Amino acid sequence: MANVTAQDLNRNVFREIFWVTYFIGLETVLGFIGNVIVILVFAFRYHRCNFCCFVLCLGILDLFSVFTTLPGEMVTQIYWYIYPPIEWFCKLKSFFNMFTITGEAFCLCAIALDRFLKLYRPHGWQIRQRQAVIICAVIFVMASILAAPDPLLWGMHKYTVATTNVTVVLCEKDQDYLDSGRHHVYISAASVITACVLVATIALYVPLACSMQGQRKDGHRVKANDTHISRSRLESGSSKYIEMVLTSNVNKSEQILSKTNIITNKDNGDIGRLCISKSKSEEPQSTQDVMEPTTSHEPSAKQMYKTKSTESVHITNVNVVGNKETANMTRDARNRKRVTKWSGKKSLGHRTKTKIPIILSAIFTSTSLLYMSLLAALSDNTNFVHGNYGIYLFALRLVFINHVINPFVYWFLDREFQEILRRTIYNMFTRIR
């Protein structure tokens, strides 16, 4: 045991936590690429709105973490017991760790407030774009104030391992405040403030999530009913109109036929009487042959032609009017479908811009609560060399995933972001060719 050095202890620790270091390195690469793309798309290509401003705020905070906190954590894990004598780098990592966590919590709460006002108070006061920019600036200031004690309380200190009697250098608490107890006070205060912000965010998103679920069910129901009603109106309306016109024309035709029969009977009766008078003056003939008048109820050929022509004209008019009525109803249905499609796209955009921060807030809340709980419960435990220190460190640093996951959420859920990125990549490959 006398030959054990600080380098040996550091090598043993890194053997247990190297996979956590590689995981953070992967997060650093993906976070850098993803957040640069997010900032470029939302700053120069995306349409101007409050959501765009807050996403840029999140992207800048994540980029700060990618440049400072994640590399600083990798250096800390690689040189756990032999930290290089660069105290400012250790303090910078501690400051930006708290700065990015609290800043992201405030930013997600601001997005929740903006979505709540747009969906629940559409005719009330709304956050304007200029006010959104001011809110982002205030978020940076508040996060800086909350993270200001970090560089004072955290830093480098020397520690003597009891089992090996070897003095090591750690990047944890500052040497001047090592046993002051102020770390617990600061961690508790920062945890309470962050927890209150997260509770407010969840309280704003719960009614929005319930409303979105109800609107989705109502939208499917209304769409099905509207399609059924429009088709039934189109069919019943045109058929009823055609039936009404046909009935009136049939009645007119029957009236014409009855008048024609009456006239024909009168004419035939006169002819019969004339024939009888002539038979009396002239030679007698068979009374039965003479007294049979022509009492046929069938109309003449000329009258039948007129009646058929009249019916054909009426039926043609019915077809023309019915076609016009059907065309008008079809046009109305098409217009309603166009308006419904436009409103559906608009409501889909609102749901998307609400669904994205809900997912981000849920992931951030779970990882932040885990981080603060482990930090408060196990911050004084330094005897992890022979324990499950890798698992503890992975759970503690799982909060860093919030700085990486945002671009992937936008890619899978935001259609405008997908279209802009797809078009940009296509133009790049076209220019290269």
Short mmCIF file of C-alpha atoms in Angstrom, two decimals:
data_model
loop_
_atom_site.label_atom_id
_atom_site.label_comp_id
_atom_site.label_asym_id
_atom_site.label_seq_id
_atom_site.Cartn_x
_atom_site.Cartn_y
_atom_site.Cartn_z
CA MET A 1 0.00 0.00 0.00
CA ALA A 2 2.98 2.30 0.54
CA ASN A 3 3.81 2.22 -3.17
CA VAL A 4 0.34 3.38 -4.26
CA THR A 5 0.37 6.82 -5.82
CA ALA A 6 -2.27 9.34 -6.84
CA GLN A 7 -1.84 8.25 -10.47
CA ASP A 8 -2.66 4.66 -9.48
CA LEU A 9 -5.80 5.74 -7.67
CA ASN A 10 -6.80 7.88 -10.61
CA ARG A 11 -6.27 4.96 -12.98
CA ASN A 12 -8.44 2.70 -10.84
CA VAL A 13 -11.26 5.24 -10.72
CA PHE A 14 -11.15 5.90 -14.46
CA ARG A 15 -11.35 2.17 -15.11
CA GLU A 16 -14.77 2.20 -13.44
CA ILE A 17 -16.14 5.38 -14.98
CA PHE A 18 -14.58 5.43 -18.46
CA TRP A 19 -17.90 4.46 -20.10
CA VAL A 20 -19.54 7.50 -18.52
CA THR A 21 -16.76 9.68 -19.97
CA TYR A 22 -17.28 8.23 -23.43
CA PHE A 23 -21.02 8.77 -23.12
CA ILE A 24 -20.48 12.43 -22.23
CA GLY A 25 -18.09 12.75 -25.17
CA LEU A 26 -20.78 11.42 -27.50
CA GLU A 27 -23.23 13.90 -25.99
CA THR A 28 -20.74 16.69 -26.64
CA VAL A 29 -20.37 15.86 -30.34
CA LEU A 30 -24.09 15.36 -30.95
CA GLY A 31 -24.99 18.40 -28.87
CA PHE A 32 -22.59 20.64 -30.79
CA ILE A 33 -23.84 19.54 -34.22
CA GLY A 34 -27.51 19.55 -33.25
CA ASN A 35 -27.57 22.90 -31.46
CA VAL A 36 -25.60 24.65 -34.21
CA ILE A 37 -28.17 23.40 -36.73
CA VAL A 38 -31.04 24.51 -34.47
CA ILE A 39 -29.59 28.00 -34.04
CA LEU A 40 -28.94 28.42 -37.77
CA VAL A 41 -32.41 27.18 -38.78
CA PHE A 42 -34.40 29.12 -36.21
CA ALA A 43 -32.32 32.28 -36.56
CA PHE A 44 -32.31 32.58 -40.37
CA ARG A 45 -34.92 30.21 -41.88
CA TYR A 46 -37.79 29.72 -39.45
CA HIS A 47 -40.74 32.11 -39.46
CA ARG A 48 -40.67 34.77 -36.74
CA CYS A 49 -42.70 33.92 -33.65
CA ASN A 50 -42.34 33.64 -29.88
CA PHE A 51 -41.62 29.94 -30.16
CA CYS A 52 -38.65 30.74 -32.40
CA CYS A 53 -37.22 33.19 -29.83
CA PHE A 54 -37.51 30.74 -26.95
CA VAL A 55 -36.02 27.89 -28.98
CA LEU A 56 -33.04 30.12 -29.77
CA CYS A 57 -32.72 30.84 -26.05
CA LEU A 58 -32.64 27.11 -25.34
CA GLY A 59 -30.17 26.51 -28.16
CA ILE A 60 -27.76 29.14 -26.86
CA LEU A 61 -27.93 27.71 -23.33
CA ASP A 62 -27.30 24.21 -24.66
CA LEU A 63 -24.38 25.44 -26.75
CA PHE A 64 -22.86 27.08 -23.65
CA SER A 65 -23.09 23.73 -21.89
CA VAL A 66 -21.55 21.89 -24.85
CA PHE A 67 -18.57 24.27 -24.89
CA THR A 68 -17.97 24.47 -21.12
CA THR A 69 -19.79 22.04 -18.82
CA LEU A 70 -19.48 18.83 -20.84
CA PRO A 71 -15.76 19.18 -21.69
CA GLY A 72 -15.08 20.28 -18.11
CA GLU A 73 -16.83 17.20 -16.79
CA MET A 74 -14.81 14.97 -19.10
CA VAL A 75 -11.56 16.52 -17.84
CA THR A 76 -12.73 16.04 -14.25
CA GLN A 77 -13.42 12.35 -14.82
CA ILE A 78 -10.18 11.70 -16.67
CA TYR A 79 -8.08 13.45 -13.98
CA TRP A 80 -10.25 12.64 -10.99
CA TYR A 81 -7.48 12.47 -8.36
CA ILE A 82 -4.80 14.40 -10.22
CA TYR A 83 -6.68 17.43 -11.48
CA PRO A 84 -4.39 19.80 -13.38
CA PRO A 85 -3.61 23.10 -11.66
CA ILE A 86 -6.11 25.13 -13.71
CA GLU A 87 -8.49 26.33 -11.05
CA TRP A 88 -10.37 28.80 -13.25
CA PHE A 89 -11.40 25.98 -15.58
CA CYS A 90 -12.86 24.04 -12.65
CA LYS A 91 -14.79 27.11 -11.47
CA LEU A 92 -15.98 27.87 -15.00
CA LYS A 93 -17.40 24.36 -15.31
CA SER A 94 -19.25 24.72 -12.01
CA PHE A 95 -20.70 28.11 -12.96
CA PHE A 96 -22.03 27.04 -16.36
CA ASN A 97 -23.38 23.81 -14.93
CA MET A 98 -25.79 25.72 -12.67
CA PHE A 99 -26.28 28.52 -15.22
CA THR A 100 -27.51 26.21 -17.98
CA ILE A 101 -29.75 24.12 -15.70
CA THR A 102 -31.56 27.08 -14.13
CA GLY A 103 -31.68 28.98 -17.42
CA GLU A 104 -33.28 26.06 -19.21
CA ALA A 105 -35.84 25.70 -16.41
CA PHE A 106 -36.81 29.38 -16.73
CA CYS A 107 -36.96 29.15 -20.52
CA LEU A 108 -39.24 26.11 -20.50
CA CYS A 109 -41.50 27.89 -18.02
CA ALA A 110 -41.66 30.93 -20.33
CA ILE A 111 -42.62 28.68 -23.25
CA ALA A 112 -45.33 27.09 -21.11
CA LEU A 113 -46.73 30.52 -20.22
CA ASP A 114 -46.73 31.58 -23.88
CA ARG A 115 -48.54 28.42 -25.01
CA PHE A 116 -51.05 28.75 -22.17
CA LEU A 117 -51.91 32.32 -23.14
CA LYS A 118 -52.26 31.45 -26.82
CA LEU A 119 -54.52 28.45 -26.30
CA TYR A 120 -56.46 29.41 -23.17
CA ARG A 121 -56.52 33.21 -23.50
CA PRO A 122 -56.50 33.79 -27.27
CA HIS A 123 -58.31 37.14 -26.98
CA GLY A 124 -56.45 38.36 -23.90
CA TRP A 125 -52.98 39.73 -23.35
CA GLN A 126 -50.30 37.93 -25.37
CA ILE A 127 -46.51 37.88 -25.29
CA ARG A 128 -45.18 39.78 -28.31
CA GLN A 129 -41.94 39.01 -30.11
CA ARG A 130 -40.13 41.97 -28.63
CA GLN A 131 -41.32 40.99 -25.18
CA ALA A 132 -40.15 37.42 -25.84
CA VAL A 133 -36.66 38.73 -26.59
CA ILE A 134 -36.72 40.75 -23.36
CA ILE A 135 -37.86 37.66 -21.43
CA CYS A 136 -34.92 35.70 -22.87
CA ALA A 137 -32.53 38.43 -21.73
CA VAL A 138 -34.09 38.39 -18.25
CA ILE A 139 -33.67 34.60 -18.17
CA PHE A 140 -29.94 34.94 -18.82
CA VAL A 141 -29.64 37.55 -16.06
CA MET A 142 -31.57 35.49 -13.50
CA ALA A 143 -29.62 32.34 -14.34
CA SER A 144 -26.36 34.26 -13.93
CA ILE A 145 -27.47 35.56 -10.52
CA LEU A 146 -28.43 32.09 -9.31
CA ALA A 147 -25.16 30.59 -10.58
CA ALA A 148 -22.97 33.40 -9.20
CA PRO A 149 -22.14 31.63 -5.87
CA ASP A 150 -20.89 28.53 -7.72
CA PRO A 151 -17.39 29.81 -8.55
CA LEU A 152 -16.94 30.82 -4.90
CA LEU A 153 -18.12 27.62 -3.26
CA TRP A 154 -16.78 25.14 -5.82
CA GLY A 155 -13.21 24.78 -6.97
CA MET A 156 -10.11 22.73 -6.18
CA HIS A 157 -9.07 21.23 -2.87
CA LYS A 158 -6.66 18.61 -1.59
CA TYR A 159 -7.89 15.44 0.01
CA THR A 160 -6.03 12.63 1.78
CA VAL A 161 -7.28 9.13 1.15
CA ALA A 162 -7.49 7.37 4.52
CA THR A 163 -6.81 3.84 3.24
CA THR A 164 -3.66 4.71 1.29
CA ASN A 165 -2.54 7.92 2.99
CA VAL A 166 -2.14 9.51 -0.43
CA THR A 167 -2.93 13.18 -1.02
CA VAL A 168 -5.00 13.83 -4.13
CA VAL A 169 -6.31 16.99 -5.85
CA LEU A 170 -10.03 17.14 -6.63
CA CYS A 171 -12.25 19.55 -8.57
CA GLU A 172 -15.19 19.69 -6.18
CA LYS A 173 -15.55 22.10 -3.25
CA ASP A 174 -13.31 25.08 -2.86
CA GLN A 175 -10.55 24.80 -0.28
CA ASP A 176 -11.67 27.95 1.59
CA TYR A 177 -15.26 26.73 2.02
CA LEU A 178 -14.58 23.03 2.43
CA ASP A 179 -16.16 22.61 5.89
CA SER A 180 -18.30 25.73 6.04
CA GLY A 181 -21.63 24.01 5.35
CA ARG A 182 -22.64 26.71 2.89
CA HIS A 183 -22.77 24.23 0.07
CA HIS A 184 -25.84 22.53 1.54
CA VAL A 185 -27.59 25.88 2.01
CA TYR A 186 -26.85 26.94 -1.54
CA ILE A 187 -27.83 23.59 -3.04
CA SER A 188 -31.07 23.57 -1.06
CA ALA A 189 -31.98 27.12 -2.11
CA ALA A 190 -31.18 26.51 -5.78
CA SER A 191 -33.08 23.22 -5.70
CA VAL A 192 -36.17 24.84 -4.17
CA ILE A 193 -36.17 27.65 -6.76
CA THR A 194 -35.71 25.24 -9.65
CA ALA A 195 -38.37 22.91 -8.26
CA CYS A 196 -40.87 25.79 -7.99
CA VAL A 197 -40.20 26.75 -11.60
CA LEU A 198 -40.70 23.15 -12.70
CA VAL A 199 -43.95 22.86 -10.73
CA ALA A 200 -45.24 26.06 -12.36
CA THR A 201 -44.31 24.67 -15.78
CA ILE A 202 -46.14 21.42 -15.13
CA ALA A 203 -49.17 23.30 -13.76
CA LEU A 204 -49.38 25.27 -17.03
CA TYR A 205 -48.97 22.21 -19.23
CA VAL A 206 -51.47 19.89 -17.52
CA PRO A 207 -54.62 21.74 -18.72
CA LEU A 208 -53.04 22.23 -22.14
CA ALA A 209 -52.36 18.52 -22.49
CA CYS A 210 -55.92 17.65 -21.44
CA SER A 211 -57.32 20.24 -23.85
CA MET A 212 -55.20 18.94 -26.73
CA GLN A 213 -56.40 15.40 -26.10
CA GLY A 214 -60.02 16.53 -26.06
CA GLN A 215 -59.61 18.63 -29.20
CA ARG A 216 -58.10 15.69 -31.05
CA LYS A 217 -61.07 13.45 -30.23
CA ASP A 218 -63.58 16.20 -31.05
CA GLY A 219 -61.76 16.96 -34.29
CA HIS A 220 -62.04 13.38 -35.53
CA ARG A 221 -65.70 13.24 -34.50
CA VAL A 222 -66.59 16.56 -36.12
CA LYS A 223 -64.74 15.67 -39.31
CA ALA A 224 -66.62 12.40 -39.67
CA ASN A 225 -69.97 14.04 -38.93
CA ASP A 226 -69.30 16.91 -41.33
CA THR A 227 -68.47 14.51 -44.15
CA HIS A 228 -71.62 12.47 -43.49
CA ILE A 229 -73.84 15.56 -43.26
CA SER A 230 -72.45 17.15 -46.42
CA ARG A 231 -73.00 13.97 -48.43
CA SER A 232 -76.53 13.46 -47.09
CA ARG A 233 -77.40 17.09 -47.75
CA LEU A 234 -76.06 16.85 -51.27
CA GLU A 235 -77.98 13.67 -52.05
CA SER A 236 -81.23 14.50 -50.25
CA GLY A 237 -81.26 18.12 -51.41
CA SER A 238 -80.81 17.41 -55.10
CA SER A 239 -83.15 14.40 -55.10
CA LYS A 240 -85.91 16.27 -53.28
CA TYR A 241 -85.64 19.20 -55.67
CA ILE A 242 -85.77 17.00 -58.76
CA GLU A 243 -88.69 15.00 -57.32
CA MET A 244 -90.63 18.19 -56.61
CA VAL A 245 -90.17 19.55 -60.15
CA LEU A 246 -90.99 16.20 -61.75
CA THR A 247 -94.19 15.93 -59.70
CA SER A 248 -95.36 19.38 -60.78
CA ASN A 249 -94.62 18.62 -64.43
CA VAL A 250 -96.46 15.31 -64.28
CA ASN A 251 -99.50 17.11 -62.87
CA LYS A 252 -99.34 19.63 -65.69
CA SER A 253 -99.12 16.84 -68.25
CA GLU A 254 -102.15 15.11 -66.76
CA GLN A 255 -104.11 18.35 -66.91
CA ILE A 256 -103.19 18.76 -70.60
CA LEU A 257 -104.26 15.21 -71.38
CA SER A 258 -107.62 15.60 -69.61
CA LYS A 259 -108.39 18.81 -71.52
CA THR A 260 -107.51 17.09 -74.79
CA ASN A 261 -109.87 14.19 -74.06
CA ILE A 262 -112.77 16.53 -73.28
CA ILE A 263 -112.34 18.41 -76.55
CA THR A 264 -112.13 15.19 -78.53
CA ASN A 265 -115.33 13.81 -76.99
CA LYS A 266 -117.27 16.96 -77.79
CA ASP A 267 -116.14 16.97 -81.42
CA ASN A 268 -116.94 13.28 -81.86
CA GLY A 269 -120.46 13.77 -80.42
CA ASP A 270 -121.27 16.51 -82.91
CA ILE A 271 -120.11 14.34 -85.78
CA GLY A 272 -122.38 11.51 -84.59
CA ARG A 273 -125.43 13.74 -84.44
CA LEU A 274 -124.74 15.07 -87.95
CA CYS A 275 -124.49 11.53 -89.24
CA ILE A 276 -127.87 10.66 -87.68
CA SER A 277 -129.58 13.68 -89.22
CA LYS A 278 -128.20 12.81 -92.64
CA SER A 279 -129.29 9.22 -92.34
CA LYS A 280 -132.88 10.31 -91.80
CA SER A 281 -132.94 12.47 -94.93
CA GLU A 282 -131.11 10.02 -97.12
CA GLU A 283 -131.48 6.29 -97.62
CA PRO A 284 -131.61 4.24 -94.44
CA GLN A 285 -128.54 2.58 -93.26
CA SER A 286 -127.69 0.41 -90.34
CA THR A 287 -128.34 2.43 -87.25
CA GLN A 288 -125.70 0.55 -85.43
CA ASP A 289 -123.08 1.51 -87.98
CA VAL A 290 -124.07 5.15 -87.99
CA MET A 291 -124.64 5.64 -84.26
CA GLU A 292 -121.13 4.49 -83.24
CA PRO A 293 -119.30 7.72 -82.61
CA THR A 294 -115.55 7.91 -82.37
CA THR A 295 -115.15 8.15 -78.60
CA SER A 296 -111.48 7.20 -78.34
CA HIS A 297 -109.75 8.75 -75.33
CA GLU A 298 -106.38 8.65 -77.04
CA PRO A 299 -105.06 12.07 -78.08
CA SER A 300 -104.28 12.86 -81.62
CA ALA A 301 -100.77 12.56 -83.03
CA LYS A 302 -100.27 16.31 -83.00
CA GLN A 303 -101.36 16.59 -79.39
CA MET A 304 -99.17 13.65 -78.37
CA TYR A 305 -96.21 15.33 -80.02
CA LYS A 306 -96.91 18.56 -78.15
CA THR A 307 -97.28 16.75 -74.83
CA LYS A 308 -94.07 14.78 -75.29
CA SER A 309 -92.23 17.93 -76.33
CA THR A 310 -93.52 19.73 -73.24
CA GLU A 311 -92.48 16.86 -70.97
CA SER A 312 -89.03 16.68 -72.56
CA VAL A 313 -88.55 20.42 -72.09
CA HIS A 314 -89.58 20.19 -68.45
CA ILE A 315 -87.33 17.20 -67.82
CA THR A 316 -84.42 18.99 -69.52
CA ASN A 317 -85.01 22.00 -67.30
CA VAL A 318 -85.12 19.71 -64.27
CA ASN A 319 -81.80 18.15 -65.24
CA VAL A 320 -80.16 21.54 -65.79
CA VAL A 321 -81.48 23.00 -62.55
CA GLY A 322 -80.63 19.82 -60.66
CA ASN A 323 -77.10 19.86 -62.05
CA LYS A 324 -76.72 23.50 -61.04
CA GLU A 325 -78.01 22.72 -57.56
CA THR A 326 -75.64 19.75 -57.27
CA ALA A 327 -72.71 21.87 -58.50
CA ASN A 328 -73.50 24.57 -55.93
CA MET A 329 -73.70 22.03 -53.14
CA THR A 330 -70.45 20.41 -54.30
CA ARG A 331 -68.77 23.82 -54.41
CA ASP A 332 -69.98 24.59 -50.89
CA ALA A 333 -68.73 21.25 -49.64
CA ARG A 334 -65.38 21.87 -51.33
CA ASN A 335 -65.10 25.30 -49.71
CA ARG A 336 -65.97 23.86 -46.31
CA LYS A 337 -63.37 21.16 -46.84
CA ARG A 338 -60.76 23.79 -47.75
CA VAL A 339 -61.55 25.87 -44.68
CA THR A 340 -61.55 22.76 -42.49
CA LYS A 341 -58.19 21.71 -43.95
CA TRP A 342 -56.70 25.17 -43.30
CA SER A 343 -58.02 25.28 -39.75
CA GLY A 344 -56.79 21.72 -39.24
CA LYS A 345 -53.28 22.72 -40.32
CA LYS A 346 -53.40 25.72 -38.01
CA SER A 347 -54.56 23.65 -35.05
CA LEU A 348 -51.92 21.03 -35.91
CA GLY A 349 -49.24 23.74 -35.76
CA HIS A 350 -50.51 24.88 -32.36
CA ARG A 351 -50.51 21.31 -31.08
CA THR A 352 -46.99 20.72 -32.40
CA LYS A 353 -45.61 23.88 -30.80
CA THR A 354 -47.22 22.78 -27.54
CA LYS A 355 -46.28 19.10 -27.75
CA ILE A 356 -42.56 19.80 -28.24
CA PRO A 357 -42.03 21.83 -25.03
CA ILE A 358 -44.22 19.38 -23.10
CA ILE A 359 -41.86 16.54 -24.04
CA LEU A 360 -38.78 18.63 -23.30
CA SER A 361 -40.20 19.76 -19.96
CA ALA A 362 -41.04 16.19 -18.94
CA ILE A 363 -37.51 14.97 -19.70
CA PHE A 364 -35.90 17.99 -18.05
CA THR A 365 -38.05 17.69 -14.92
CA SER A 366 -37.27 14.02 -14.38
CA THR A 367 -33.52 14.36 -14.94
CA SER A 368 -33.23 17.58 -12.90
CA LEU A 369 -35.06 16.09 -9.93
CA LEU A 370 -32.78 13.06 -10.10
CA TYR A 371 -29.72 15.31 -10.26
CA MET A 372 -30.74 17.48 -7.31
CA SER A 373 -31.72 14.47 -5.21
CA LEU A 374 -28.42 12.67 -5.76
CA LEU A 375 -26.44 15.86 -5.28
CA ALA A 376 -28.11 16.59 -1.95
CA ALA A 377 -28.03 13.00 -0.66
CA LEU A 378 -24.57 11.80 -1.72
CA SER A 379 -22.49 14.94 -2.12
CA ASP A 380 -20.39 14.18 0.98
CA ASN A 381 -19.74 10.54 0.14
CA THR A 382 -16.21 10.25 -1.24
CA ASN A 383 -15.71 6.51 -0.75
CA PHE A 384 -16.96 5.30 -4.11
CA VAL A 385 -13.72 3.83 -5.38
CA HIS A 386 -14.71 0.25 -4.64
CA GLY A 387 -18.46 0.79 -5.08
CA ASN A 388 -20.85 1.51 -7.91
CA TYR A 389 -19.41 4.91 -8.59
CA GLY A 390 -19.91 4.66 -12.34
CA ILE A 391 -23.67 4.14 -11.97
CA TYR A 392 -23.94 7.02 -9.50
CA LEU A 393 -21.96 9.31 -11.79
CA PHE A 394 -24.03 8.33 -14.82
CA ALA A 395 -27.30 9.02 -12.98
CA LEU A 396 -25.91 12.32 -11.70
CA ARG A 397 -24.80 13.48 -15.15
CA LEU A 398 -27.90 12.23 -16.95
CA VAL A 399 -29.11 15.83 -16.76
CA PHE A 400 -26.69 16.64 -19.59
CA ILE A 401 -28.94 14.79 -22.02
CA ASN A 402 -31.24 17.83 -22.05
CA HIS A 403 -28.56 19.75 -23.96
CA VAL A 404 -28.52 17.10 -26.70
CA ILE A 405 -32.09 15.89 -27.12
CA ASN A 406 -33.69 19.17 -28.23
CA PRO A 407 -32.62 19.04 -31.91
CA PHE A 408 -33.88 15.46 -32.24
CA VAL A 409 -37.28 16.39 -30.79
CA TYR A 410 -37.57 19.25 -33.31
CA TRP A 411 -36.58 16.92 -36.14
CA PHE A 412 -39.21 14.31 -35.32
CA LEU A 413 -42.11 16.65 -34.45
CA ASP A 414 -41.70 20.05 -36.15
CA ARG A 415 -42.64 19.78 -39.84
CA GLU A 416 -41.37 23.24 -40.71
CA PHE A 417 -37.98 22.42 -39.17
CA GLN A 418 -37.90 19.17 -41.16
CA GLU A 419 -38.74 20.91 -44.42
CA ILE A 420 -36.16 23.67 -43.92
CA LEU A 421 -33.43 21.22 -43.00
CA ARG A 422 -34.29 18.88 -45.88
CA ARG A 423 -34.28 21.74 -48.37
CA THR A 424 -30.98 23.08 -47.02
CA ILE A 425 -29.28 19.69 -47.26
CA TYR A 426 -30.59 19.23 -50.81
CA ASN A 427 -29.24 22.64 -51.86
CA MET A 428 -25.85 21.85 -50.32
CA PHE A 429 -25.53 18.57 -52.22
CA THR A 430 -26.72 20.25 -55.42
CA ARG A 431 -23.98 22.88 -55.16
CA ILE A 432 -21.33 20.26 -54.42
CA ARG A 433 -22.27 18.35 -57.57
#
